[in-house]
PDB file of C-alpha atoms in Angstrom:
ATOM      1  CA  UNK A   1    -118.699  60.705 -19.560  1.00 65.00           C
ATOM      2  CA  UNK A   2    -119.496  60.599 -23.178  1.00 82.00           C
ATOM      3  CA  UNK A   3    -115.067  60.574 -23.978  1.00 91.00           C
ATOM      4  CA  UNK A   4    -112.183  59.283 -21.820  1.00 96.00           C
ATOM      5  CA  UNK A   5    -109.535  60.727 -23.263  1.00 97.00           C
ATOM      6  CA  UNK A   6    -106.548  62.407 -21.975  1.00 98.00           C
ATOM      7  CA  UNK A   7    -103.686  64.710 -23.302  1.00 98.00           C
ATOM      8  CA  UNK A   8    -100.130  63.527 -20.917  1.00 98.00           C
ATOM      9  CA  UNK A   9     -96.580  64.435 -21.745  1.00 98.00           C
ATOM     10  CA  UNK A  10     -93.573  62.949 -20.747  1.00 98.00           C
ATOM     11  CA  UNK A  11     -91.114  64.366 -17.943  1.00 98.00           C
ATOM     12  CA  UNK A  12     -88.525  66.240 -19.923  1.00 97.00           C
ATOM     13  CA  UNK A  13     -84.631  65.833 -19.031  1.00 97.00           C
ATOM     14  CA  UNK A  14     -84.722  69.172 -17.252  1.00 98.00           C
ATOM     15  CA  UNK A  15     -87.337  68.402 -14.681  1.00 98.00           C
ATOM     16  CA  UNK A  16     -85.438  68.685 -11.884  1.00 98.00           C
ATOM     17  CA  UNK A  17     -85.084  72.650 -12.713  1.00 98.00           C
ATOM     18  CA  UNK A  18     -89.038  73.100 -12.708  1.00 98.00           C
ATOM     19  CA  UNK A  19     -90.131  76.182 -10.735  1.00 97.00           C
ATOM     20  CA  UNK A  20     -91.174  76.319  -6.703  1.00 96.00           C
ATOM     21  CA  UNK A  21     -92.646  78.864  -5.481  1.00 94.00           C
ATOM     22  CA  UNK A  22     -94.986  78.360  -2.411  1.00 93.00           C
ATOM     23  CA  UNK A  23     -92.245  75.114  -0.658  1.00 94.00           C
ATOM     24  CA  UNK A  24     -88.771  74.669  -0.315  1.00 95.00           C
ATOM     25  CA  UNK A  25     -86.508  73.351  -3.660  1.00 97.00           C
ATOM     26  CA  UNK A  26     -85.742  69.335  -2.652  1.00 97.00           C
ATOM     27  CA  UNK A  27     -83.673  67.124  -5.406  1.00 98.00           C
ATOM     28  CA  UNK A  28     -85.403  65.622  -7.879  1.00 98.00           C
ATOM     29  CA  UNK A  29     -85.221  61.945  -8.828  1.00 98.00           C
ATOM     30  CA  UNK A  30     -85.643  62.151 -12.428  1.00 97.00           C
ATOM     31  CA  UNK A  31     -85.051  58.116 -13.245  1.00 98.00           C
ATOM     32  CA  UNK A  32     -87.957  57.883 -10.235  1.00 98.00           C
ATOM     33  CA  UNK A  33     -90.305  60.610 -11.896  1.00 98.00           C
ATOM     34  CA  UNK A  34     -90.214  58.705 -15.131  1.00 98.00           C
ATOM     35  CA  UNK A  35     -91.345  55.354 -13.489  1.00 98.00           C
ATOM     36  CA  UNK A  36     -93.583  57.487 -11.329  1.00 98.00           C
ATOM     37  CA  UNK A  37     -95.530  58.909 -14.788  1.00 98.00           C
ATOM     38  CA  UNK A  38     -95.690  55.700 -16.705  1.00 98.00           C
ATOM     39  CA  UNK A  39     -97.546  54.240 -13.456  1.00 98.00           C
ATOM     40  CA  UNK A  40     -99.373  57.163 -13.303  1.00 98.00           C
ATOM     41  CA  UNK A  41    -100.299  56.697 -16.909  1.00 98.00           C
ATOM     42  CA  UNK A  42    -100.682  53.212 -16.854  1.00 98.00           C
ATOM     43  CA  UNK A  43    -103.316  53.761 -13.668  1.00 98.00           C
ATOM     44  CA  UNK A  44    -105.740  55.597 -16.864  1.00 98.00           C
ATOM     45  CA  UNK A  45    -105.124  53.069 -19.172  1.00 98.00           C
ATOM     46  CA  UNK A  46    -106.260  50.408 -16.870  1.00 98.00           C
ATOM     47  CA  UNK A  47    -109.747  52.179 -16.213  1.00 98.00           C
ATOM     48  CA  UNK A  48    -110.499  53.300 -19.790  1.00 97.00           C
ATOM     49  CA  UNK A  49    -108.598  55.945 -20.396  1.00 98.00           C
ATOM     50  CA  UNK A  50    -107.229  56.349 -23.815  1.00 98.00           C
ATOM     51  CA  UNK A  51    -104.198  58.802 -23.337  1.00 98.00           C
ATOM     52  CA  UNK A  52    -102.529  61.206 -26.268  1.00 98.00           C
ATOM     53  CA  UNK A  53     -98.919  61.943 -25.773  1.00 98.00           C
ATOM     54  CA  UNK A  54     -98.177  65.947 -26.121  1.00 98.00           C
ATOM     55  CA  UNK A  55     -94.777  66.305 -28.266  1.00 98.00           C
ATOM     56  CA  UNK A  56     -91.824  66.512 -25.828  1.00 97.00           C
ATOM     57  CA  UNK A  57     -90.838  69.962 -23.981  1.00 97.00           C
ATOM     58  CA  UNK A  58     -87.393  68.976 -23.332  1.00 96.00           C
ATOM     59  CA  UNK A  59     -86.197  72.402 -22.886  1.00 97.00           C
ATOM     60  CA  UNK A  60     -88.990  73.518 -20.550  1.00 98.00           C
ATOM     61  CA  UNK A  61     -88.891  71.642 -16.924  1.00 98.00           C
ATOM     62  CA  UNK A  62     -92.547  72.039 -16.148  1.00 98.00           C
ATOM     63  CA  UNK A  63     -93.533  70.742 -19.480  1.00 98.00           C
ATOM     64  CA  UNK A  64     -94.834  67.720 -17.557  1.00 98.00           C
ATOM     65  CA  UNK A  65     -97.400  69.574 -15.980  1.00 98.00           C
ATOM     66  CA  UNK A  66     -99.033  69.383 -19.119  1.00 98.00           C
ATOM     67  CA  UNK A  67    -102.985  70.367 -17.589  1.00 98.00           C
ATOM     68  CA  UNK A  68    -102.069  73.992 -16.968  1.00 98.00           C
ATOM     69  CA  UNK A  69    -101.410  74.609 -20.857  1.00 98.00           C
ATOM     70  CA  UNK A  70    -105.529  74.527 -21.431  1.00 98.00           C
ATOM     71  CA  UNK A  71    -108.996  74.183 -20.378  1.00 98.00           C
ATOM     72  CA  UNK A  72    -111.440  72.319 -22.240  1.00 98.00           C
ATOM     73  CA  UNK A  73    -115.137  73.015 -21.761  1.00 97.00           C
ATOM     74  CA  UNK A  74    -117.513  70.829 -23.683  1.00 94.00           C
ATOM     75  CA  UNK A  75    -115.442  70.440 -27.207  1.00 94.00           C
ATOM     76  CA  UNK A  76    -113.534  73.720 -26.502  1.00 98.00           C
ATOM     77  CA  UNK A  77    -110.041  74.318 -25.682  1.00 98.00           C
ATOM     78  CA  UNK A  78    -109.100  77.729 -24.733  1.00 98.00           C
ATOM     79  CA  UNK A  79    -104.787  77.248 -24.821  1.00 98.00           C
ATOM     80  CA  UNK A  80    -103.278  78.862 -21.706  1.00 98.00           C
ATOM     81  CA  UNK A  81    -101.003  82.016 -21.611  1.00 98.00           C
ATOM     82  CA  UNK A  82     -99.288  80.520 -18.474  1.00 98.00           C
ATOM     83  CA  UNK A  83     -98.069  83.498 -15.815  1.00 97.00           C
ATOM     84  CA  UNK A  84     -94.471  82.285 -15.908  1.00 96.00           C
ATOM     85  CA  UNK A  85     -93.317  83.226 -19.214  1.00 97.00           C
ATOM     86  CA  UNK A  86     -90.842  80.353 -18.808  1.00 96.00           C
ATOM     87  CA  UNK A  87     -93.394  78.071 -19.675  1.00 98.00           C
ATOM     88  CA  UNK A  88     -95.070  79.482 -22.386  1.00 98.00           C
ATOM     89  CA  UNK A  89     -93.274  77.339 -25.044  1.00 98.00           C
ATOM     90  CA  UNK A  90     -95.240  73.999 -23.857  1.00 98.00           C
ATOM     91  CA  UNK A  91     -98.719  75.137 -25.047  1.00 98.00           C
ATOM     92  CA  UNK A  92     -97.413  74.610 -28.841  1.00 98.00           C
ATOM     93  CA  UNK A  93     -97.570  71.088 -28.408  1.00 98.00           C
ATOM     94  CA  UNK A  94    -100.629  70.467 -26.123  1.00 98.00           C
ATOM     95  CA  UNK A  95    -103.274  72.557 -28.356  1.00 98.00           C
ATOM     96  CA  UNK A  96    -101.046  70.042 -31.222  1.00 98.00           C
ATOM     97  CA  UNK A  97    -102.514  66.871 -29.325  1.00 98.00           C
ATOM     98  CA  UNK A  98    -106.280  68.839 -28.618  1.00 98.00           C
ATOM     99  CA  UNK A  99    -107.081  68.895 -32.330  1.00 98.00           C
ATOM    100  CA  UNK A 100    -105.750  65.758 -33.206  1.00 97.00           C
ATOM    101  CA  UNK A 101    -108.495  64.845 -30.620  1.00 97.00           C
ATOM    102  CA  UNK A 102    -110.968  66.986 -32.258  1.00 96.00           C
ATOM    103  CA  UNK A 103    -111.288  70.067 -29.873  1.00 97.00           C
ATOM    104  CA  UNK A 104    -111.837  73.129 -31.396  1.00 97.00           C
ATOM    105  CA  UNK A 105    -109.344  76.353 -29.885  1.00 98.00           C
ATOM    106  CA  UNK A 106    -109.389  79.351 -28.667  1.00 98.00           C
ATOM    107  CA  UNK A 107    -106.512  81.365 -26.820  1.00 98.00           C
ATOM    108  CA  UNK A 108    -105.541  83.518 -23.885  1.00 98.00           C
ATOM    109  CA  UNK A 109    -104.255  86.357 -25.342  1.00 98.00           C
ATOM    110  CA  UNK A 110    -102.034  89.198 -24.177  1.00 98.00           C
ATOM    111  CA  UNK A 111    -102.081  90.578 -21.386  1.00 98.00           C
ATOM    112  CA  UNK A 112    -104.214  87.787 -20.034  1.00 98.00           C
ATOM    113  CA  UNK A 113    -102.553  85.179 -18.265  1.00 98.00           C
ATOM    114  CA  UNK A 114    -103.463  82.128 -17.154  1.00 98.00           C
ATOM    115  CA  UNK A 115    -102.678  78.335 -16.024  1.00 98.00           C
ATOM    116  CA  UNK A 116    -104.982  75.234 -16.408  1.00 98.00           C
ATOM    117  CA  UNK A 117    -103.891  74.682 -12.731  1.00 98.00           C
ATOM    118  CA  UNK A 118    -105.935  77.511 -11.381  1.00 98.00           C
ATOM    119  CA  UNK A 119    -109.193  76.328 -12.651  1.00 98.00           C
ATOM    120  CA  UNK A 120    -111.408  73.938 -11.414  1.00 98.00           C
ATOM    121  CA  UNK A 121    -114.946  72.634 -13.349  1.00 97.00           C
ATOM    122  CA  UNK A 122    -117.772  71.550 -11.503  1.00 97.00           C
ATOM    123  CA  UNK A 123    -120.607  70.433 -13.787  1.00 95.00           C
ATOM    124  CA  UNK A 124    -120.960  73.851 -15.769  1.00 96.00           C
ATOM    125  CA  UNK A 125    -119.220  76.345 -12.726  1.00 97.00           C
ATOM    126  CA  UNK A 126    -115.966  77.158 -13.600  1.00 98.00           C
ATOM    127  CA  UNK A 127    -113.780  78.323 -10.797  1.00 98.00           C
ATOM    128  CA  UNK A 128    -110.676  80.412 -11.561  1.00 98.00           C
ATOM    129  CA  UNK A 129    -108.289  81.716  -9.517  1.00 98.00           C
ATOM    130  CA  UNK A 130    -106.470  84.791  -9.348  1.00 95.00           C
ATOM    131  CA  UNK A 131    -103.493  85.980  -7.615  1.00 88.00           C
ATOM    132  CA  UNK A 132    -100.943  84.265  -8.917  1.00 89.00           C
ATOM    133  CA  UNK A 133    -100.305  82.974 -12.514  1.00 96.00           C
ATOM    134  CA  UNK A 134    -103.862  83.577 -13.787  1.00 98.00           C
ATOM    135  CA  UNK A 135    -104.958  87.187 -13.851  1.00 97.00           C
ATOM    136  CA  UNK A 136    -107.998  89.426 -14.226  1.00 97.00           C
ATOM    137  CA  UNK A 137    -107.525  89.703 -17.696  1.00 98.00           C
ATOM    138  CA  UNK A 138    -106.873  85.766 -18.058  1.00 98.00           C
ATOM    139  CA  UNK A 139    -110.186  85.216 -16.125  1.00 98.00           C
ATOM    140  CA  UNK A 140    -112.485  87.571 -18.346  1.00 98.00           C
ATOM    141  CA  UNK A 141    -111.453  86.468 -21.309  1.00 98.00           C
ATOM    142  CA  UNK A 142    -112.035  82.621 -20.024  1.00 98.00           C
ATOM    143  CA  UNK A 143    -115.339  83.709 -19.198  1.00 98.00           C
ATOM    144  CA  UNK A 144    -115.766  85.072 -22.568  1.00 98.00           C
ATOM    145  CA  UNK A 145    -114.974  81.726 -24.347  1.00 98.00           C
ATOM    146  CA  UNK A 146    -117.133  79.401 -22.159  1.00 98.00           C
ATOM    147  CA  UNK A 147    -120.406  81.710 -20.827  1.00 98.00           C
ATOM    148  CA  UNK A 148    -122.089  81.241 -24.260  1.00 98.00           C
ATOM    149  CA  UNK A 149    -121.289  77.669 -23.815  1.00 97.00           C
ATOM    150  CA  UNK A 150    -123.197  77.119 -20.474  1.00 98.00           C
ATOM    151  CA  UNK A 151    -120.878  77.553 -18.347  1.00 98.00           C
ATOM    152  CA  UNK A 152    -120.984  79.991 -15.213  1.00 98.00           C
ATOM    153  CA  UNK A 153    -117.779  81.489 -14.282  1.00 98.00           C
ATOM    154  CA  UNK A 154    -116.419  82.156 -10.540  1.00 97.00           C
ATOM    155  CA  UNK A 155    -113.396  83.820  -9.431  1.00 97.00           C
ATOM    156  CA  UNK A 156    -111.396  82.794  -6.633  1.00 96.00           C
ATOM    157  CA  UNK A 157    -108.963  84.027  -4.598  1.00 95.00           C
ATOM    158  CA  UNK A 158    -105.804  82.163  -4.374  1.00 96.00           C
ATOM    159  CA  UNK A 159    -102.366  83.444  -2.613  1.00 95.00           C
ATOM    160  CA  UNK A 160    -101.296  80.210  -0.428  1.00 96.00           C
ATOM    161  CA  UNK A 161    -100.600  77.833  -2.830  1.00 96.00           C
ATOM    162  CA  UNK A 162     -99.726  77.498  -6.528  1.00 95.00           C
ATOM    163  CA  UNK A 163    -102.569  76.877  -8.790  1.00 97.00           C
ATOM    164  CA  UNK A 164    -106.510  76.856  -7.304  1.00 98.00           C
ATOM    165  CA  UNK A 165    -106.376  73.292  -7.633  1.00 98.00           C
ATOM    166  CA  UNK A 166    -102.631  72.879  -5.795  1.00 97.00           C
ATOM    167  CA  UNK A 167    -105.683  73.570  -2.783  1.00 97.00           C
ATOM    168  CA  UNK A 168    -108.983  72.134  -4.030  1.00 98.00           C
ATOM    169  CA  UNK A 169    -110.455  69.756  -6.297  1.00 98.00           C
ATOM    170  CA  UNK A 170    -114.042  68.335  -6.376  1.00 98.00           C
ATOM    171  CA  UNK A 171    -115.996  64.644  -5.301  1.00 98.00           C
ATOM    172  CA  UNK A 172    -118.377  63.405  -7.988  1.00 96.00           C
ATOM    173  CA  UNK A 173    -121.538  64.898  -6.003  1.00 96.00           C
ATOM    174  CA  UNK A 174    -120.207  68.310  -6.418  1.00 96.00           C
ATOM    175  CA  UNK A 175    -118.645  68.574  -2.430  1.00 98.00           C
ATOM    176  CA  UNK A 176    -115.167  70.766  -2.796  1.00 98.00           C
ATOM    177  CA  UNK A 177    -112.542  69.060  -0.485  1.00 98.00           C
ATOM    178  CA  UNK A 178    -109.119  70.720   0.554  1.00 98.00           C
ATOM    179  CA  UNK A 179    -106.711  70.867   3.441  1.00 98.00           C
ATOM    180  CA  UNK A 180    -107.692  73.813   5.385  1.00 97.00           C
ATOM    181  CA  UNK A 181    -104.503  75.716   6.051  1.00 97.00           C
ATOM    182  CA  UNK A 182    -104.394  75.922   2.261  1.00 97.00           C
ATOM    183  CA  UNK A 183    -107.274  77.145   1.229  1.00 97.00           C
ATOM    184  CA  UNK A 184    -108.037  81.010   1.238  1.00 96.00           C
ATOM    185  CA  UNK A 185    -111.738  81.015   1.727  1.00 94.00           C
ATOM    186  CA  UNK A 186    -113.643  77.585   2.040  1.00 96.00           C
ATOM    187  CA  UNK A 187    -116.298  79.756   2.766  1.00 95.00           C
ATOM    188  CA  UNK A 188    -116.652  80.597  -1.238  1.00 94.00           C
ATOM    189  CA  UNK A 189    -117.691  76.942  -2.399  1.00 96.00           C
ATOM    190  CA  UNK A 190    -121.555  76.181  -0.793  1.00 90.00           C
ATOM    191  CA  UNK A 191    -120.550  72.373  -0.191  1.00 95.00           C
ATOM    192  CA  UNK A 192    -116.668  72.344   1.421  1.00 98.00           C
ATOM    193  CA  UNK A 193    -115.561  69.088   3.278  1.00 98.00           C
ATOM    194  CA  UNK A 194    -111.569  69.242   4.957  1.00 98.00           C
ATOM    195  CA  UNK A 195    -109.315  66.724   4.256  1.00 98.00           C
ATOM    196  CA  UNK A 196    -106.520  66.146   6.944  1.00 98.00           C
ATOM    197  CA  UNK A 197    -103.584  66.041   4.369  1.00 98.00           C
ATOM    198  CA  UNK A 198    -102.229  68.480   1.761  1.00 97.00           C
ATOM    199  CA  UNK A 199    -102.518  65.860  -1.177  1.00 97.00           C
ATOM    200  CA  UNK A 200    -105.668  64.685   0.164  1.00 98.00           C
ATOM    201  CA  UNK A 201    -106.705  67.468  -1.689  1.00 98.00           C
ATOM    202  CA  UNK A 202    -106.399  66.314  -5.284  1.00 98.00           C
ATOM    203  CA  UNK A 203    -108.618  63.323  -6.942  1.00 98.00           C
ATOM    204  CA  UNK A 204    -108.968  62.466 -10.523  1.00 98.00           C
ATOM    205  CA  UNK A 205    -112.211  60.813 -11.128  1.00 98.00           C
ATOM    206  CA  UNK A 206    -111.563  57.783 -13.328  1.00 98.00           C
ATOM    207  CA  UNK A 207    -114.966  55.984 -13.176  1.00 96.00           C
ATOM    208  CA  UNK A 208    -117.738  55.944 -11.311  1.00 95.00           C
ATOM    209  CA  UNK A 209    -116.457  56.129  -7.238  1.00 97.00           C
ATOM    210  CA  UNK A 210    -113.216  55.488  -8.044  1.00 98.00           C
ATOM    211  CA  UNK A 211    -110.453  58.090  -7.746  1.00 98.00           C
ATOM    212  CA  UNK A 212    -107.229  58.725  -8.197  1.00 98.00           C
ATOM    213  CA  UNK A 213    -105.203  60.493  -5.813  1.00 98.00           C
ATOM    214  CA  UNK A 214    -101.476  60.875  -4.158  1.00 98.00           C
ATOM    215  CA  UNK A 215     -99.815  57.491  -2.121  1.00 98.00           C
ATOM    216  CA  UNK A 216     -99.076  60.522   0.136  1.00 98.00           C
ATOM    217  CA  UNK A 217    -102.617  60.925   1.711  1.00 98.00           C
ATOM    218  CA  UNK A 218    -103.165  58.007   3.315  1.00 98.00           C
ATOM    219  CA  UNK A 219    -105.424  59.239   5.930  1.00 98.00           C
ATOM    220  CA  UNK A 220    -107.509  61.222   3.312  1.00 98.00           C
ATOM    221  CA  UNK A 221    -108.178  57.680   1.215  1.00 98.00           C
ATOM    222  CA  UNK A 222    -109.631  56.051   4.247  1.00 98.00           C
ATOM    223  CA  UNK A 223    -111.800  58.867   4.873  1.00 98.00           C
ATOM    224  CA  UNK A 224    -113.018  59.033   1.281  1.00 98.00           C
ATOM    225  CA  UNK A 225    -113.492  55.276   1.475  1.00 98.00           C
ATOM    226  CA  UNK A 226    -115.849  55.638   4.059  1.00 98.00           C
ATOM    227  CA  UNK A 227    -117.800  57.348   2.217  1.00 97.00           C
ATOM    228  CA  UNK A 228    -118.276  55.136  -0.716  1.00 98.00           C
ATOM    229  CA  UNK A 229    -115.746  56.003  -2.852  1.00 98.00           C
ATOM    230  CA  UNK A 230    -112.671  53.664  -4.209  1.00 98.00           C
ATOM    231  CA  UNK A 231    -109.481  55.388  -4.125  1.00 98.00           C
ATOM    232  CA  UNK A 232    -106.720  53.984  -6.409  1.00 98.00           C
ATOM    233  CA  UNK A 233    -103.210  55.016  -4.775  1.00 98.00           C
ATOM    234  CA  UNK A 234    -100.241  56.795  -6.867  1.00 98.00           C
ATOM    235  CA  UNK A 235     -96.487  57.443  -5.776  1.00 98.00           C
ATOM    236  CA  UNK A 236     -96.298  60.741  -7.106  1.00 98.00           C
ATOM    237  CA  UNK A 237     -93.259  62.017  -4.415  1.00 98.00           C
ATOM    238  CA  UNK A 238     -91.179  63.456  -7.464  1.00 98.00           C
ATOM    239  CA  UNK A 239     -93.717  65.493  -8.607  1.00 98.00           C
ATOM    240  CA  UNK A 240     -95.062  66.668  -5.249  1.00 98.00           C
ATOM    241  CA  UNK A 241     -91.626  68.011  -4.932  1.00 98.00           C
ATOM    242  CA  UNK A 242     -92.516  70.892  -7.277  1.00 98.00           C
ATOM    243  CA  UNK A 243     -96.168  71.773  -6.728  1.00 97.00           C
ATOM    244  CA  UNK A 244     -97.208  69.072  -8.874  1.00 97.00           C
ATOM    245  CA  UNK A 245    -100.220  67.202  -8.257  1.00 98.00           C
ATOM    246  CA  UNK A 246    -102.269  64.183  -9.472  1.00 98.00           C
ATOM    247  CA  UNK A 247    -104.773  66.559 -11.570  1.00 98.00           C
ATOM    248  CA  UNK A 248    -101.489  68.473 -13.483  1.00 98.00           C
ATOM    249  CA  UNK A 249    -100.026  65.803 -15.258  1.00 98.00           C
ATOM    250  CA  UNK A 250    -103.066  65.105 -17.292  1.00 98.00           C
ATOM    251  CA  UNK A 251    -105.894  67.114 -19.414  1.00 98.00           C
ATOM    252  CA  UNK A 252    -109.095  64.594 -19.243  1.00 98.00           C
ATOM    253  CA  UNK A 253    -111.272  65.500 -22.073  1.00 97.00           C
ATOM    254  CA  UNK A 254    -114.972  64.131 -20.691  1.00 93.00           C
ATOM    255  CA  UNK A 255    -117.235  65.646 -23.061  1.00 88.00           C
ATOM    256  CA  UNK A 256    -115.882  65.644 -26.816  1.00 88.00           C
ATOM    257  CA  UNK A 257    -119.014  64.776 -28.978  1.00 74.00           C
ATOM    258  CA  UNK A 258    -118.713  60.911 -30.789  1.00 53.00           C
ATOM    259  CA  UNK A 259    -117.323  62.907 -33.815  1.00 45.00           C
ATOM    260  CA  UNK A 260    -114.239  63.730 -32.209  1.00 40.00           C
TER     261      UNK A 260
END
C-alpha cells in the first residue's frame, strides 16, 4: 500500500435514530458505540494507520458511517449522492477531510445516487450495486470518473441487504467471501468462498494477512485463520444494530501518491 490513511468520524448524539431498513429497529447504546469506535479506531492506529477525523454530523444519525459518503480510486474521490436524502448533509465534511489528504474530487450528481457502501474494489474492478441506494445513473457516472483511470466497472445486483458490501467484501488474493442467504448472485464474482456468519462477511485489510472484522463472527475468524490469515477481533454490536459494518465506519485511502 503506498498510503495508510483513513477518513473516520465520530458517532453523532443522534445515532440511535440512524435508518434500518433490511432488520428489525433494536436500542442503541450510544455511551457503548462511542467506546466501540475509539477501539475500533484505536485497532488502525495500532497497525499503521494514520486516521483523519471528518467534522462532526451531529444532526445526521448515520453520519458515522462515514465510507458511504465517497469512493476513492487511485488519488480520486468521487463524493457520494447517498439514496437517502437524509444523509446527504454528511458528504460536506468527508470530501473536507479528502483534500486535506490530498485527493482530488469529483461528484455524483443529480439524479445519480449513490453510497460508498454499495461498492466494493478489487485491484482495478469496481463492483457497484444497484437496487437500493445507488442507482443506474449513480453507477454510470462512477464509471465515468474511474474507467480512464484503469479501473473496470461491474454492476451488481443487490436487493437483500443494505449496501453491496452489507453482503460481500474481498480476501487479499482477490476470493469474494459472503454469507450465502445474503448474497443475490455469488455466481457473479469468478472466485466466491461462503462464510457461515452474516458479519463474517466484512474484513478490513490492515496489513499483510491480518484483518479486521466483527467480534460477532467467531466461526468465520477460525475459518479464515486456517487459511493463513490473522484476524484481529472488534465489538462492533452497536453498529451492527443498524446495518453498520466494520468496512462503513472508515474510508482507507491505499493509493494516494507520496505527494499527498
Amino acid at each position: 500500500m503506498p498510503s495508510k490513511k483513513a477518513i473516520v468520524r465520530r458517532p453523532g448524539p443522534r445515532l440511535a435514530e440512524g435508518l434500518v431498513t433490511h432488520i428489525e429497529r433494536s436500542p442503541v447504546d450510544p455511551a457503548l458505540a462511542l467506546r466501540q469506535w475509539e477501539r475500533y479506531t484505536a485497532v488502525l492506529a495500532e497497525h499503521g494507520w494514520e486516521t483523519t477525523e471528518a467534522a462532526p454530523a451531529d444532526d445526521c444519525p448515520d453520519g458515522v458511517f462515514v465510507e458511504d459518503t465517497m469512493v476513492v480510486f487511485r488519488d480520486v474521490a468521487l463524493i457520494s449522492r447517498p439514496g437517502a436524502p437524509t444523509r446527504r448533509p454528511e458528504t460536506a465534511g468527508a470530501e473536507e477531510a479528502a483534500v486535506a489528504l490530498g485527493c482530488s474530487v469529483r461528484r455524483i450528481q443529480e439524479p445519480g445516487t449513490l453510497e460508498g457502501g454499495d461498492v466494493l474494489k478489487v485491484g482495478d474492478t469496481i463492483y457497484v450495486g444497484q437496487g437500493g441506494r445507488t442507482n443506474a445513473e449513480g453507477l454510470r457516472q462512477l464509471r465515468a470518473a474511474f474507467e480512464p483511470l484503469g479501473a473496470q466497472v461491474v454492476g451488481v445486483p443487490v436487493e437483500k441487504v443494505l449496501h453491496l458490501k452489507s453482503a460481500v467484501t474481498a480476501l487479499p488474493d482477490g476470493t469474494i467471501i459472503g454469507y450465502p442467504p445474503l448474497v443475490d448472485d455469488p455466481a457473479i464474482f469468478t472466485h466466491f468462498r461462503p462464510m457461515p456468519e452474516e458479519g463474517g462477511s466484512h474484513v478490513v485489510l490492515l496489513r499483510g494477512n491480518v484483518l479486521l472484522m466483527a467480534a460477532s463472527a467467531p466461526r468465520s475468524a477460525e475459518l479464515l485463520s486456517g487459511l493463513g490469515y490473522r484476524p484481529v477481533l472488534v465489538d462492533i454490536s452497536e453498529f451492527e444494530k443498524l446495518e453498520g459494518c466494520v468496512t462503513c465506519l472508515s474510508v482507507r485511502l491505499r493509493e494516494l501518491s507520496a505527494r499527498s
